[in-house]
Amino acid sequence: MLSIQAMETYAKRNHITGEEAINIFYRYQVFEKIMIQHEYLHQVGFEEVMNYVEQIIQEDLHSLTVFHGTTKRFEQIDLNKSHNRRDFGVGFYTTILENQAREWAYRLSLREKSKGYYVYQYSFEEGDLLNIKRFDGLNKEWLEFIRKNRSIGGLQHNYDVVIGPVADDNTMETVQLYISGILTADEAVGRLRYNNVNNQISFHNKKALESLKLVRRTFYE
């Protein structure tokens, strides 16, 4: 994976431990920003990738661009309109991938037979006071976290923001088998290991929503 290779190279070049490099990459959201630019970065040389990483860290960029797809036009985010029994609990869900947000909105428009759909772009300013939970992959902790939120409903945690993989069509069958008790956690994780998943970032309270600034709203027919 490109982000892991970049992190290991950064640690080696700066004579720091892998753990220290991971903390730096999390602090400056390097993993997320590499994912945003993954199509471009896979087309350039590795040195250009490392230049991009150095620029992120040196410029202390704490903002992250996120997208939300929906069939509804709105001015203010209303958490009371959030759906129940979601992966990370009741909240406002976004992704760092614009195409993914647009695909979600398009599918929703087909189900609702809407004439069009919207993609909202926000700037997420990560502050030190936010309680943020990050899941690095499809592991037991992520699986159990989703089980609680989907089976019990509501909000089964006290995080302001949660960042992690999406339990989409590719993974949902396995997740449901785990929730139903048909698969053990080890069996489910073993099956999920072969899935390619997308990313989601959810915001769960007023403090979290205050970290979002609307950049633009685009309507598609």
Short mmCIF file of C-alpha atoms in Angstrom, two decimals:
data_model
loop_
_atom_site.label_atom_id
_atom_site.label_comp_id
_atom_site.label_asym_id
_atom_site.label_seq_id
_atom_site.Cartn_x
_atom_site.Cartn_y
_atom_site.Cartn_z
CA MET A 1 0.00 0.00 0.00
CA LEU A 2 1.35 3.40 -1.02
CA SER A 3 0.59 5.14 2.29
CA ILE A 4 2.42 2.45 4.30
CA GLN A 5 5.42 2.60 1.97
CA ALA A 6 5.48 6.39 2.32
CA MET A 7 5.25 6.16 6.12
CA GLU A 8 8.09 3.64 6.34
CA THR A 9 10.24 5.75 4.02
CA TYR A 10 9.50 8.89 6.04
CA ALA A 11 10.54 7.12 9.25
CA LYS A 12 13.80 5.91 7.71
CA ARG A 13 14.72 9.27 6.20
CA ASN A 14 14.01 11.16 9.41
CA HIS A 15 15.59 8.55 11.69
CA ILE A 16 12.47 8.01 13.77
CA THR A 17 10.62 4.88 14.85
CA GLY A 18 7.68 3.46 12.95
CA GLU A 19 5.36 4.36 15.81
CA GLU A 20 6.55 7.97 15.76
CA ALA A 21 5.99 8.12 12.01
CA ILE A 22 2.48 6.70 12.39
CA ASN A 23 1.65 9.35 14.99
CA ILE A 24 2.90 12.09 12.66
CA PHE A 25 0.90 10.69 9.74
CA TYR A 26 -2.24 10.62 11.91
CA ARG A 27 -1.63 14.09 13.31
CA TYR A 28 -1.33 15.66 9.87
CA GLN A 29 -3.91 13.34 8.26
CA VAL A 30 -1.38 12.09 5.73
CA PHE A 31 -3.13 8.73 5.34
CA GLU A 32 -6.42 10.44 4.48
CA LYS A 33 -4.82 12.92 2.09
CA ILE A 34 -2.94 10.17 0.23
CA MET A 35 -6.25 8.34 -0.18
CA ILE A 36 -7.86 11.47 -1.61
CA GLN A 37 -5.09 11.82 -4.20
CA HIS A 38 -4.59 8.09 -4.75
CA GLU A 39 -5.40 8.12 -8.48
CA TYR A 40 -2.87 10.87 -9.17
CA LEU A 41 -0.19 9.60 -6.78
CA HIS A 42 -0.22 6.14 -8.34
CA GLN A 43 0.67 7.72 -11.68
CA VAL A 44 3.74 9.63 -10.52
CA GLY A 45 7.14 8.61 -9.22
CA PHE A 46 7.63 7.70 -5.58
CA GLU A 47 9.83 10.74 -4.95
CA GLU A 48 6.94 12.97 -5.96
CA VAL A 49 4.76 11.07 -3.50
CA MET A 50 7.29 11.78 -0.75
CA ASN A 51 7.44 15.45 -1.75
CA TYR A 52 3.67 15.56 -1.35
CA VAL A 53 3.95 13.97 2.11
CA GLU A 54 6.64 16.44 3.19
CA GLN A 55 4.51 19.34 1.99
CA ILE A 56 1.53 18.17 4.04
CA ILE A 57 3.61 17.89 7.20
CA GLN A 58 5.61 21.09 6.72
CA GLU A 59 2.56 23.21 5.96
CA ASP A 60 0.73 21.78 8.97
CA LEU A 61 -2.45 21.20 6.98
CA HIS A 62 -5.16 20.19 9.43
CA SER A 63 -8.10 20.53 7.06
CA LEU A 64 -9.60 17.56 5.26
CA THR A 65 -12.04 17.72 2.36
CA VAL A 66 -15.08 15.48 2.83
CA PHE A 67 -18.24 14.88 0.79
CA HIS A 68 -21.86 14.02 1.60
CA GLY A 69 -24.29 12.65 -0.96
CA THR A 70 -28.06 13.00 -0.62
CA THR A 71 -31.29 13.74 -2.48
CA LYS A 72 -32.11 16.57 -0.06
CA ARG A 73 -31.22 20.24 -0.25
CA PHE A 74 -30.49 21.76 3.16
CA GLU A 75 -28.74 24.72 4.72
CA GLN A 76 -27.96 23.30 8.15
CA ILE A 77 -27.09 19.74 9.15
CA ASP A 78 -29.83 18.24 11.34
CA LEU A 79 -28.73 15.15 13.27
CA ASN A 80 -32.36 14.47 14.18
CA LYS A 81 -32.89 13.44 10.57
CA SER A 82 -30.10 10.86 10.68
CA HIS A 83 -30.98 7.22 10.08
CA ASN A 84 -30.79 4.74 12.93
CA ARG A 85 -28.69 1.56 13.10
CA ARG A 86 -25.80 2.84 11.03
CA ASP A 87 -22.23 1.52 11.09
CA PHE A 88 -20.93 4.12 13.51
CA GLY A 89 -24.25 5.07 15.06
CA VAL A 90 -26.64 7.94 14.42
CA GLY A 91 -24.72 10.77 12.78
CA PHE A 92 -23.86 12.79 9.69
CA TYR A 93 -21.89 10.59 7.29
CA THR A 94 -19.29 11.75 4.80
CA THR A 95 -16.45 10.32 2.73
CA ILE A 96 -13.16 11.68 1.46
CA LEU A 97 -14.01 10.32 -2.00
CA GLU A 98 -16.25 12.58 -4.09
CA ASN A 99 -17.14 9.81 -6.54
CA GLN A 100 -18.25 7.61 -3.67
CA ALA A 101 -20.53 10.34 -2.29
CA ARG A 102 -21.99 10.88 -5.74
CA GLU A 103 -22.59 7.15 -6.20
CA TRP A 104 -24.36 6.93 -2.84
CA ALA A 105 -26.57 9.89 -3.74
CA TYR A 106 -27.34 8.47 -7.19
CA ARG A 107 -28.42 5.11 -5.75
CA LEU A 108 -30.57 6.91 -3.19
CA SER A 109 -32.23 8.94 -5.94
CA LEU A 110 -33.14 5.72 -7.76
CA ARG A 111 -34.71 4.23 -4.63
CA GLU A 112 -36.63 7.41 -3.87
CA LYS A 113 -37.41 8.09 -7.54
CA SER A 114 -36.03 11.61 -7.14
CA LYS A 115 -35.38 13.89 -10.10
CA GLY A 116 -31.83 14.57 -8.98
CA TYR A 117 -29.38 14.48 -6.12
CA TYR A 118 -26.81 16.65 -4.33
CA VAL A 119 -23.18 16.30 -3.34
CA TYR A 120 -22.05 18.60 -0.54
CA GLN A 121 -18.38 19.40 -0.10
CA TYR A 122 -17.12 20.36 3.35
CA SER A 123 -13.82 21.32 4.89
CA PHE A 124 -13.26 19.36 8.10
CA GLU A 125 -11.01 21.22 10.55
CA GLU A 126 -9.70 18.67 13.02
CA GLY A 127 -9.28 20.32 16.41
CA ASP A 128 -7.44 19.04 19.46
CA LEU A 129 -10.65 19.09 21.52
CA LEU A 130 -12.44 16.61 19.27
CA ASN A 131 -12.68 13.04 20.51
CA ILE A 132 -11.91 11.12 17.32
CA LYS A 133 -11.92 7.36 16.82
CA ARG A 134 -9.98 5.91 13.89
CA PHE A 135 -10.21 2.37 12.54
CA ASP A 136 -7.24 1.37 10.43
CA GLY A 137 -8.92 -1.61 8.78
CA LEU A 138 -11.45 -4.42 8.93
CA ASN A 139 -10.48 -5.86 12.29
CA LYS A 140 -12.27 -7.30 15.34
CA GLU A 141 -12.63 -3.94 17.04
CA TRP A 142 -14.25 -2.42 13.94
CA LEU A 143 -16.53 -5.45 13.58
CA GLU A 144 -17.74 -5.31 17.18
CA PHE A 145 -18.19 -1.54 16.98
CA ILE A 146 -20.48 -1.96 13.98
CA ARG A 147 -22.35 -4.85 15.61
CA LYS A 148 -23.28 -2.72 18.62
CA ASN A 149 -24.40 0.27 16.59
CA ARG A 150 -26.36 -1.76 14.04
CA SER A 151 -28.01 -4.22 16.43
CA ILE A 152 -28.75 -1.90 19.36
CA GLY A 153 -29.23 1.33 17.45
CA GLY A 154 -28.78 4.89 18.58
CA LEU A 155 -25.24 5.89 19.46
CA GLN A 156 -23.22 3.21 21.24
CA HIS A 157 -20.12 5.32 21.89
CA ASN A 158 -19.05 8.78 23.07
CA TYR A 159 -16.85 9.81 20.14
CA ASP A 160 -17.39 13.11 18.36
CA VAL A 161 -16.05 11.82 15.04
CA VAL A 162 -15.40 8.29 13.75
CA ILE A 163 -13.18 7.49 10.76
CA GLY A 164 -13.00 4.05 9.22
CA PRO A 165 -14.05 1.56 6.54
CA VAL A 166 -17.60 1.30 5.18
CA ALA A 167 -19.66 -1.84 5.71
CA ASP A 168 -20.96 -1.69 2.14
CA ASP A 169 -22.37 -4.33 -0.20
CA ASN A 170 -18.99 -6.07 -0.37
CA THR A 171 -18.73 -6.56 3.38
CA MET A 172 -22.31 -6.46 4.66
CA GLU A 173 -23.04 -10.16 4.15
CA THR A 174 -20.11 -11.13 6.35
CA VAL A 175 -20.99 -8.49 8.95
CA GLN A 176 -24.58 -9.74 9.11
CA LEU A 177 -23.40 -13.33 9.55
CA TYR A 178 -21.25 -12.16 12.47
CA ILE A 179 -24.10 -10.15 14.02
CA SER A 180 -26.36 -13.21 13.71
CA GLY A 181 -23.80 -15.38 15.48
CA ILE A 182 -23.20 -17.62 12.47
CA LEU A 183 -19.58 -16.52 12.13
CA THR A 184 -17.09 -15.91 14.93
CA ALA A 185 -15.08 -12.70 14.96
CA ASP A 186 -12.00 -14.54 13.70
CA GLU A 187 -13.96 -16.16 10.87
CA ALA A 188 -15.54 -12.86 9.86
CA VAL A 189 -12.24 -10.98 9.89
CA GLY A 190 -10.69 -13.77 7.84
CA ARG A 191 -13.35 -13.34 5.17
CA LEU A 192 -13.20 -9.55 5.25
CA ARG A 193 -9.45 -9.59 4.66
CA TYR A 194 -10.03 -10.00 0.94
CA ASN A 195 -12.46 -7.10 0.56
CA ASN A 196 -11.56 -3.73 -0.91
CA VAL A 197 -13.48 -1.12 1.07
CA ASN A 198 -14.11 2.59 0.95
CA ASN A 199 -13.84 5.20 3.66
CA GLN A 200 -16.39 7.05 5.77
CA ILE A 201 -16.19 9.82 8.34
CA SER A 202 -19.16 10.32 10.66
CA PHE A 203 -19.98 13.31 12.87
CA HIS A 204 -22.11 12.67 15.95
CA ASN A 205 -22.80 15.85 17.89
CA LYS A 206 -22.91 19.63 17.75
CA LYS A 207 -19.22 20.00 18.59
CA ALA A 208 -18.31 17.72 15.69
CA LEU A 209 -20.56 19.58 13.25
CA GLU A 210 -18.93 22.88 14.20
CA SER A 211 -15.71 21.53 12.68
CA LEU A 212 -17.38 21.36 9.24
CA LYS A 213 -17.50 24.31 6.85
CA LEU A 214 -19.57 24.08 3.67
CA VAL A 215 -17.48 24.67 0.55
CA ARG A 216 -20.02 23.99 -2.19
CA ARG A 217 -23.22 22.15 -3.02
CA THR A 218 -23.61 20.55 -6.45
CA PHE A 219 -26.89 19.36 -7.95
CA TYR A 220 -26.98 16.51 -10.48
CA GLU A 221 -29.91 15.51 -12.68
#
